[in-house]
Coordinates of C-alpha atoms and ligand atoms in Angstrom, one line a residue:
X1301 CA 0.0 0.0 0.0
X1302 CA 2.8 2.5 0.6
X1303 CA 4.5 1.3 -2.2
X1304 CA 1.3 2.6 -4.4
X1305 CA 1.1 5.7 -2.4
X1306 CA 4.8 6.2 -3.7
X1307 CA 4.4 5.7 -7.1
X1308 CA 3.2 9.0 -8.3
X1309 CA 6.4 10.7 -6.8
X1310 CA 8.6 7.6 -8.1
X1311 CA 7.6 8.7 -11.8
X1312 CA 7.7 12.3 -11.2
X1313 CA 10.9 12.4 -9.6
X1314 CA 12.4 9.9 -12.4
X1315 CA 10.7 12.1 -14.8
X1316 CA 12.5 15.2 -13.6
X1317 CA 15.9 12.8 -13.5
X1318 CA 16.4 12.8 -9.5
X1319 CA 16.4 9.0 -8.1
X1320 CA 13.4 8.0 -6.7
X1321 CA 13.4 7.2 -3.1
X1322 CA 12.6 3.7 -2.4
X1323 CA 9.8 2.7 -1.0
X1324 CA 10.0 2.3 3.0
X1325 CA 8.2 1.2 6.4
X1326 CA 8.1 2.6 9.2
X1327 CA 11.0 1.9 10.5
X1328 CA 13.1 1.7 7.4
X1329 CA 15.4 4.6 6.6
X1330 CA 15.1 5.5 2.8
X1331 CA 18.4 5.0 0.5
X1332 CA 20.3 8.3 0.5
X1333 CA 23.1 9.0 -1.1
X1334 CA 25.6 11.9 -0.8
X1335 CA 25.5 14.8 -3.3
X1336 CA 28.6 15.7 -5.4
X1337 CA 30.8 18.7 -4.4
X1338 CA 30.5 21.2 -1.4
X1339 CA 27.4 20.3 -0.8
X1340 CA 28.5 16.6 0.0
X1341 CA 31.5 17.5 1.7
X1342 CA 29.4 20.0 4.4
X1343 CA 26.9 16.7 4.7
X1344 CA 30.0 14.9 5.4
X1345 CA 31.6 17.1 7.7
X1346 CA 28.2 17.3 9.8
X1347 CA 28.1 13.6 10.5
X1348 CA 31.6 14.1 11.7
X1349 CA 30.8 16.9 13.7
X1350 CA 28.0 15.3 15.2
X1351 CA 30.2 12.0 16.2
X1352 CA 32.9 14.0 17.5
X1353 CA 31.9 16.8 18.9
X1354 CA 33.6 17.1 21.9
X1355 CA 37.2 16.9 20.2
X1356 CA 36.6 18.3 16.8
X1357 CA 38.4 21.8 16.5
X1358 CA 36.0 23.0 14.9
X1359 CA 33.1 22.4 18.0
X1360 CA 34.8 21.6 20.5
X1361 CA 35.1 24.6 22.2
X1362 CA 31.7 25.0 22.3
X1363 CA 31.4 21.3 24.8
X1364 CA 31.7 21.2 28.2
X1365 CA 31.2 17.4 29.1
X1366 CA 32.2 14.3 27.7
X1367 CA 29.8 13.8 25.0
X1368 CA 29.3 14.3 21.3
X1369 CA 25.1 14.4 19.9
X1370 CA 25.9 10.6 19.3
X1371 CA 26.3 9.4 22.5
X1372 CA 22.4 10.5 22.5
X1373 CA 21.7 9.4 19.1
X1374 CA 23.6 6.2 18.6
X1375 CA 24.3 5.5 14.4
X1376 CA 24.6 9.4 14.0
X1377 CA 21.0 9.7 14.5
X1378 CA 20.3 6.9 12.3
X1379 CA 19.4 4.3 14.6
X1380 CA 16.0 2.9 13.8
X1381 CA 13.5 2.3 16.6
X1382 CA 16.1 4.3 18.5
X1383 CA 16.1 8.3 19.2
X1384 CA 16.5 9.0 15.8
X1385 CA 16.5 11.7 14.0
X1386 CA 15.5 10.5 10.5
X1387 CA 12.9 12.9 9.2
X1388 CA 13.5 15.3 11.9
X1389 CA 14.1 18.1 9.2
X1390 CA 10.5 17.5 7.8
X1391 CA 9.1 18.9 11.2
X1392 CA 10.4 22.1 11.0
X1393 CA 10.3 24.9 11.6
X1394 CA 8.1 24.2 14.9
X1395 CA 7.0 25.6 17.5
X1396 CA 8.6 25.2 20.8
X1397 CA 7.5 25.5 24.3
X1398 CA 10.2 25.7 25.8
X1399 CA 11.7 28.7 24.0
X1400 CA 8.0 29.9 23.4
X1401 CA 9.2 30.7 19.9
X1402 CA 8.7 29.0 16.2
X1403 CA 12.3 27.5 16.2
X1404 CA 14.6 26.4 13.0
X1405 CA 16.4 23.3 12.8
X1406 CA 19.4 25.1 13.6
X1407 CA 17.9 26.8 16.7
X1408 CA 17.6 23.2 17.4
X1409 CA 21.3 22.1 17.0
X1410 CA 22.6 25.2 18.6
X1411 CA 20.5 24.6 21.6
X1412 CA 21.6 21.2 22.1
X1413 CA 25.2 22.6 23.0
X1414 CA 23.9 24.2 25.7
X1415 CA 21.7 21.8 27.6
X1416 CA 22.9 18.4 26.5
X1417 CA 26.2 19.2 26.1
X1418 CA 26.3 21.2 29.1
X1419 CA 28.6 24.2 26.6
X1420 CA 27.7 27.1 24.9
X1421 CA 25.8 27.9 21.7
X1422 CA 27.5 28.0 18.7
X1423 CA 27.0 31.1 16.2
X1424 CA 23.9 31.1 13.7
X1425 CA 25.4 30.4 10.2
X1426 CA 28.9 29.4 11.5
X1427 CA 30.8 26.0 10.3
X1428 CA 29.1 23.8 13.1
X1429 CA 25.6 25.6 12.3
X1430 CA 25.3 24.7 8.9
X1431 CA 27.6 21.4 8.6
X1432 CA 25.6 19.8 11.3
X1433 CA 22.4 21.2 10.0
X1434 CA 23.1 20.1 6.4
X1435 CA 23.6 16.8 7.4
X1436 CA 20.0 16.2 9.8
X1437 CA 18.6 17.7 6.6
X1438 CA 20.2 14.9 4.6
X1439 CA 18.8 12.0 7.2
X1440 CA 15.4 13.3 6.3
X1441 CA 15.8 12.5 2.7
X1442 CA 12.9 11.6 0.8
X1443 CA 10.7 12.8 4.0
X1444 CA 7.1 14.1 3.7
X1445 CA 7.5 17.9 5.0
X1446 CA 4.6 18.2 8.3
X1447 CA 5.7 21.1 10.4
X1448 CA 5.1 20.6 13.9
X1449 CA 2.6 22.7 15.3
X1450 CA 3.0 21.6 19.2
X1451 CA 6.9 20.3 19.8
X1452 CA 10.3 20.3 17.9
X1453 CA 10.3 17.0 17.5
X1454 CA 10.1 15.0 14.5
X1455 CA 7.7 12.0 12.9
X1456 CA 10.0 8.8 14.7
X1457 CA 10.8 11.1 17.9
X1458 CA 10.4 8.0 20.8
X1459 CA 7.5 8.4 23.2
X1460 CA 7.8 9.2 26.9
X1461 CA 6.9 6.7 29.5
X1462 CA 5.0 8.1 32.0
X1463 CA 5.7 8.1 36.0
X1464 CA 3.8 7.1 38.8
X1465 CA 5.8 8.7 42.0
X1466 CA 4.2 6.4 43.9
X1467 CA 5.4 3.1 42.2
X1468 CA 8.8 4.4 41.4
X1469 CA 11.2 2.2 43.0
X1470 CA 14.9 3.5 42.8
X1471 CA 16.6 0.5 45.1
X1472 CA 15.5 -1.5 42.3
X1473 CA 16.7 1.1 39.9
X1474 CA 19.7 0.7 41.8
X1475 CA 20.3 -3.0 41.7
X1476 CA 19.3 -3.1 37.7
X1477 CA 22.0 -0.3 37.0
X1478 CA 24.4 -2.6 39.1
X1479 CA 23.7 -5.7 37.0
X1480 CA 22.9 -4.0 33.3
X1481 CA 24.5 -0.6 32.8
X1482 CA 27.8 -0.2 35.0
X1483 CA 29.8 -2.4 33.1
X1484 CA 29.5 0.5 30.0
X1485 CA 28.8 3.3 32.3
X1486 CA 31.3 2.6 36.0
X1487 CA 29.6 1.9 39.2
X1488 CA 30.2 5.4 39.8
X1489 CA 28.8 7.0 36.9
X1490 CA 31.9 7.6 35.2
X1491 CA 32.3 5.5 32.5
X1492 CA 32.2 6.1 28.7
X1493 CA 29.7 7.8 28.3
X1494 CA 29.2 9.7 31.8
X1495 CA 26.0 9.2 33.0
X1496 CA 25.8 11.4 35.5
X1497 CA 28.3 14.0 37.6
X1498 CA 29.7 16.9 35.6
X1499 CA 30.8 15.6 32.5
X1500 CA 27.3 14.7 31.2
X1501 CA 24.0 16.6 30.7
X1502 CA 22.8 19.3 32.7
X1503 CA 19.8 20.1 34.2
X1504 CA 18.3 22.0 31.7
X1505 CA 18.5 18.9 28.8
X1506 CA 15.9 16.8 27.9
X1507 CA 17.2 13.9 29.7
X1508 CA 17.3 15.2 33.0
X1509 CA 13.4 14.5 32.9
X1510 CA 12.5 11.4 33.8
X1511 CA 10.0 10.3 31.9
X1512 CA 12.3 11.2 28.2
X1513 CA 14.9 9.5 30.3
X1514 CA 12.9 6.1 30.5
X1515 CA 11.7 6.8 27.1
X1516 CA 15.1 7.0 25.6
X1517 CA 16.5 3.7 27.6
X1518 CA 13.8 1.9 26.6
X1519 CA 14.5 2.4 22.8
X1520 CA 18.4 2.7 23.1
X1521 CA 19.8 0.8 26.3
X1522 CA 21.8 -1.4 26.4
X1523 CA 22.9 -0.6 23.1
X1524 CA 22.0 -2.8 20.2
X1525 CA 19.9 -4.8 22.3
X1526 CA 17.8 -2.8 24.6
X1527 CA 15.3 -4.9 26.8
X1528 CA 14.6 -3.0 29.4
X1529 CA 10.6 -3.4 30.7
X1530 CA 8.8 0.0 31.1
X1531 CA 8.9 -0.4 35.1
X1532 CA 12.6 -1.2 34.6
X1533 CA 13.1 1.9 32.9
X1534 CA 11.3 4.6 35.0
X1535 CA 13.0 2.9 37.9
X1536 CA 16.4 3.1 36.0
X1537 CA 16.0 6.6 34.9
X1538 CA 14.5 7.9 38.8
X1539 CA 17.9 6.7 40.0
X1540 CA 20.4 8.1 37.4
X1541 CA 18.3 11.4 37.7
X1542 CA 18.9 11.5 41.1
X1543 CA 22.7 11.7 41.3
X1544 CA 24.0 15.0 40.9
X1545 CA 24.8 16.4 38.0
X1546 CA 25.2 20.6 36.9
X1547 CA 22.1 22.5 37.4
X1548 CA 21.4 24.9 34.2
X1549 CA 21.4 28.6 33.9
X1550 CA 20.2 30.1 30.7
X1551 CA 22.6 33.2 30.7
X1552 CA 25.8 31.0 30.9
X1553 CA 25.2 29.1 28.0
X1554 CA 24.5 31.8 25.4
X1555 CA 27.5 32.3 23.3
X1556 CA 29.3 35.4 22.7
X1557 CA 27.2 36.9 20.5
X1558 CA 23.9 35.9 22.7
X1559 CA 21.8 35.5 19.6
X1560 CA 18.9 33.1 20.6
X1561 CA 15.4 32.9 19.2
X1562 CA 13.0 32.4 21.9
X1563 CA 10.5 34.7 24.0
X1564 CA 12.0 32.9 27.5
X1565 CA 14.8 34.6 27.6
X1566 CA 15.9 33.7 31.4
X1567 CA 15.8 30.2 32.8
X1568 CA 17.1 28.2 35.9
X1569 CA 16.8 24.9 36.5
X1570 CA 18.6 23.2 39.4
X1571 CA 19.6 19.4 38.9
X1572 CA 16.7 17.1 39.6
X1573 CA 16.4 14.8 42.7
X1574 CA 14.2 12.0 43.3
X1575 CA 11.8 12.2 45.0
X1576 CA 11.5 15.0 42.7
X1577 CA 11.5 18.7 44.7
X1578 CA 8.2 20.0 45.4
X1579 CA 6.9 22.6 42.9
X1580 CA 8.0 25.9 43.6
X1581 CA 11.3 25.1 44.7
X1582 CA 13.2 25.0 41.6
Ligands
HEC464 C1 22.4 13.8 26.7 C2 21.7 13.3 25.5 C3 21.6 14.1 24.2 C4 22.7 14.7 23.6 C5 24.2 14.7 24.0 C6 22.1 15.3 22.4 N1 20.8 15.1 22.3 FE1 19.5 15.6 20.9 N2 17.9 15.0 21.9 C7 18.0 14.3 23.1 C8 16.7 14.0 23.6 C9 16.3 13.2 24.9 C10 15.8 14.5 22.6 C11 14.3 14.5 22.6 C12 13.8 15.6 23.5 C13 12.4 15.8 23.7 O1 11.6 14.9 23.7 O2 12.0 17.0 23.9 C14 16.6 15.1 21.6 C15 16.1 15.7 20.5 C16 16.9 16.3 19.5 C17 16.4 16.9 18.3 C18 14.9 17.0 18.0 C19 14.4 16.0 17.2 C20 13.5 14.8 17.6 O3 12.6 14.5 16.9 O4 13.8 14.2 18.7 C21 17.4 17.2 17.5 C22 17.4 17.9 16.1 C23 18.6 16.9 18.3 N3 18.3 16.3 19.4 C24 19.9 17.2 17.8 C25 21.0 17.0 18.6 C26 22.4 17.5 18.2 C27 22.7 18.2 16.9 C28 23.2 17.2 19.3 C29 24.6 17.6 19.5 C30 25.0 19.0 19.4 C31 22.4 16.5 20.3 N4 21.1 16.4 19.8 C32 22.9 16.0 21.5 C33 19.2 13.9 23.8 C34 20.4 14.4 23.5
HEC465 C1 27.7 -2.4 26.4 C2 27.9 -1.1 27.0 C3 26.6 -0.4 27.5 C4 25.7 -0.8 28.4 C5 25.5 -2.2 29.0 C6 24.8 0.3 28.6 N1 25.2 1.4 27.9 FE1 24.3 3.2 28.0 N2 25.6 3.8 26.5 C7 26.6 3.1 26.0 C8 27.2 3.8 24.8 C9 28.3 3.3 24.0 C10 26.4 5.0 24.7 C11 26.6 6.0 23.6 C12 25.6 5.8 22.5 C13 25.9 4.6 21.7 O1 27.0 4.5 21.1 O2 25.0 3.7 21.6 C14 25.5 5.0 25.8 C15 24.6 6.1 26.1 C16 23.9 6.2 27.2 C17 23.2 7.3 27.7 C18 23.2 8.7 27.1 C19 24.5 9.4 27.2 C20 25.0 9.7 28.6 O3 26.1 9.4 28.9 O4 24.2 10.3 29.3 C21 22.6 7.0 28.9 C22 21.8 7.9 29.8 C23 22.8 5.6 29.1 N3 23.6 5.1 28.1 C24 22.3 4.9 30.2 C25 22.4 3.5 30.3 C26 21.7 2.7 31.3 C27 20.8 3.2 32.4 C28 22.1 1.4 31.0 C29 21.6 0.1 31.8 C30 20.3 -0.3 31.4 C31 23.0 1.4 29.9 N4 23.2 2.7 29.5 C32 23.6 0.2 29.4 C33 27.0 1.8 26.4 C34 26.3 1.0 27.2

């Protein structure tokens, strides 16, 4: 059936000589190959950027922890099932709560250095800006354009799982992070990547909720074979957000030139704790 639905564009595209895309599920990420010239060689350079972001000269002033956008986005952001970001391109611009602001895909990247990456944000239109930008663009390849009208977040984005404080159990989170993650990730956090402490992500990153937290181990950990149960992750995420980690503050993060597209223009967020603090104590 979605082969059929494809057809039409199949012909027009081969009409207008530009391969066709093959037809894909769900899950399937469509052929793509790399344009010719300066073009391909920005695409290129992206994927590199985004794999080694912490040590490339040309970002890595710009990271503050140990981690590159892969270490979040396993495959380059190709992962299937996993947090991908295959199509992510398609969904933009959006609109963004959390900036209160229509955001571009760039405002996107740029903002990642400064939560998840715990650095500062990179200039709009620099090398890093564009080289990363051109190659999420890439990923979405063959993607049906649907701007998101209610998150930045694109078509595959993995769901949340939600949390019930009152069945959250982080002894058990403890115990399951003893037996299936410190191999990877030390028995004190430490390990490669850091998990928690000051070399990961801050307090102001998606992460550092709980509930994205269990979302993304669910779909990512252990890698290449994650099994966790839902329980398993929410307790597994309640106890890795509970160790310390830096809290966030907006105005640190903004580069030099403080260009930032969003209404909220001030924002504090101390590291979470579990049980989580009550409201109004931030
Ligand atoms: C510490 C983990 C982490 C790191 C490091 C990280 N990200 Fe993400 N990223 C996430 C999570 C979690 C989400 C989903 C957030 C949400 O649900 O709001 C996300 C979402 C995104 C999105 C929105 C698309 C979508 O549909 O999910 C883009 C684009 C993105 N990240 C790019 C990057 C880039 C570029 C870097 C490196 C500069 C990076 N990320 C580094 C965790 C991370
Ligand atoms: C076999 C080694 C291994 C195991 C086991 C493992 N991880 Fe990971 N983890 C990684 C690697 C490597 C990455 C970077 C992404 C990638 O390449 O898949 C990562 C990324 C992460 C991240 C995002 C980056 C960061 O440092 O914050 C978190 C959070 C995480 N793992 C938590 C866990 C938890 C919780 C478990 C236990 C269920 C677990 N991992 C099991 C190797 C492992």
């Amino acid at each position: 059936m979605l082969s059929r639905r494809l057809a039409p564009l199949a012909l027009v595209l081969a009409a207008s000589g530009i391969a066709p895309v093959a037809a894909r599920g769900a899950e399937e990420a469509p052929a793509r190959e790399l344009p010719e010239g300066p073009l391909g060689d920005t695409i290129r350079l992206g994927k590199e950027l985004f794999e080694r972001t912490g040590t490339h000269p040309l970002t890595r002033r710009y990271v503050k922890n140990a981690l590159s956008c892969a270490s979040c986005h396993p495959q380059a952001g190709a992962q299937a099932g996993g947090a991908t970001l295959v199509g992510v391109a398609a969904a933009y611009p959006a609109w963004s709560p959390r900036e209160k602001a229509v955001i571009t895909l760039e405002d996107r990247v740029l903002n990642c250095f400064m939560r998840s990456m715990n650095g500062q944000r990179p200039p709009n239109g620099g090398a890093p800006a564009v080289a990363i930008t051109a190659y999420l663009t890439w990923l979405s390849t063959g993607e049906r354009i649907a701007q998101n009208p209610k998150a930045p977040l694109g078509p595959r984005s993995f769901p949340k799982l939600s949390v019930d404080p009152s069945k959250v159990d982080t002894a058990r989170g403890a115990a399951l992070y003893a037996e299936r993650c410190a191999a990877c990730h030390g028995e004190d956090g430490q390990g490669d990547p850091p998990v928690w402490g000051p070399r990961s992500y801050n307090a102001g990153a998606g992460l550092a909720d709980a509930t994205k937290l269990a979302g993304f181990l669910k779909v990512t950990m252990p890698p290449d074979e994650p099994n966790l149960q839902d329980g398993e992750a929410v307790d597994l995420a309640a106890f890795v957000n509970a160790k310390p980690r830096p809290d966030f503050d907006l105005s640190r993060h903004l580069g030099p030139s403080g260009a930032y597209n969003a209404t909220v223009r001030e924002e504090r967020v101390r590291a979470p704790t579990w049980p989580p603090r009550p409201a109004g104590k931030r």
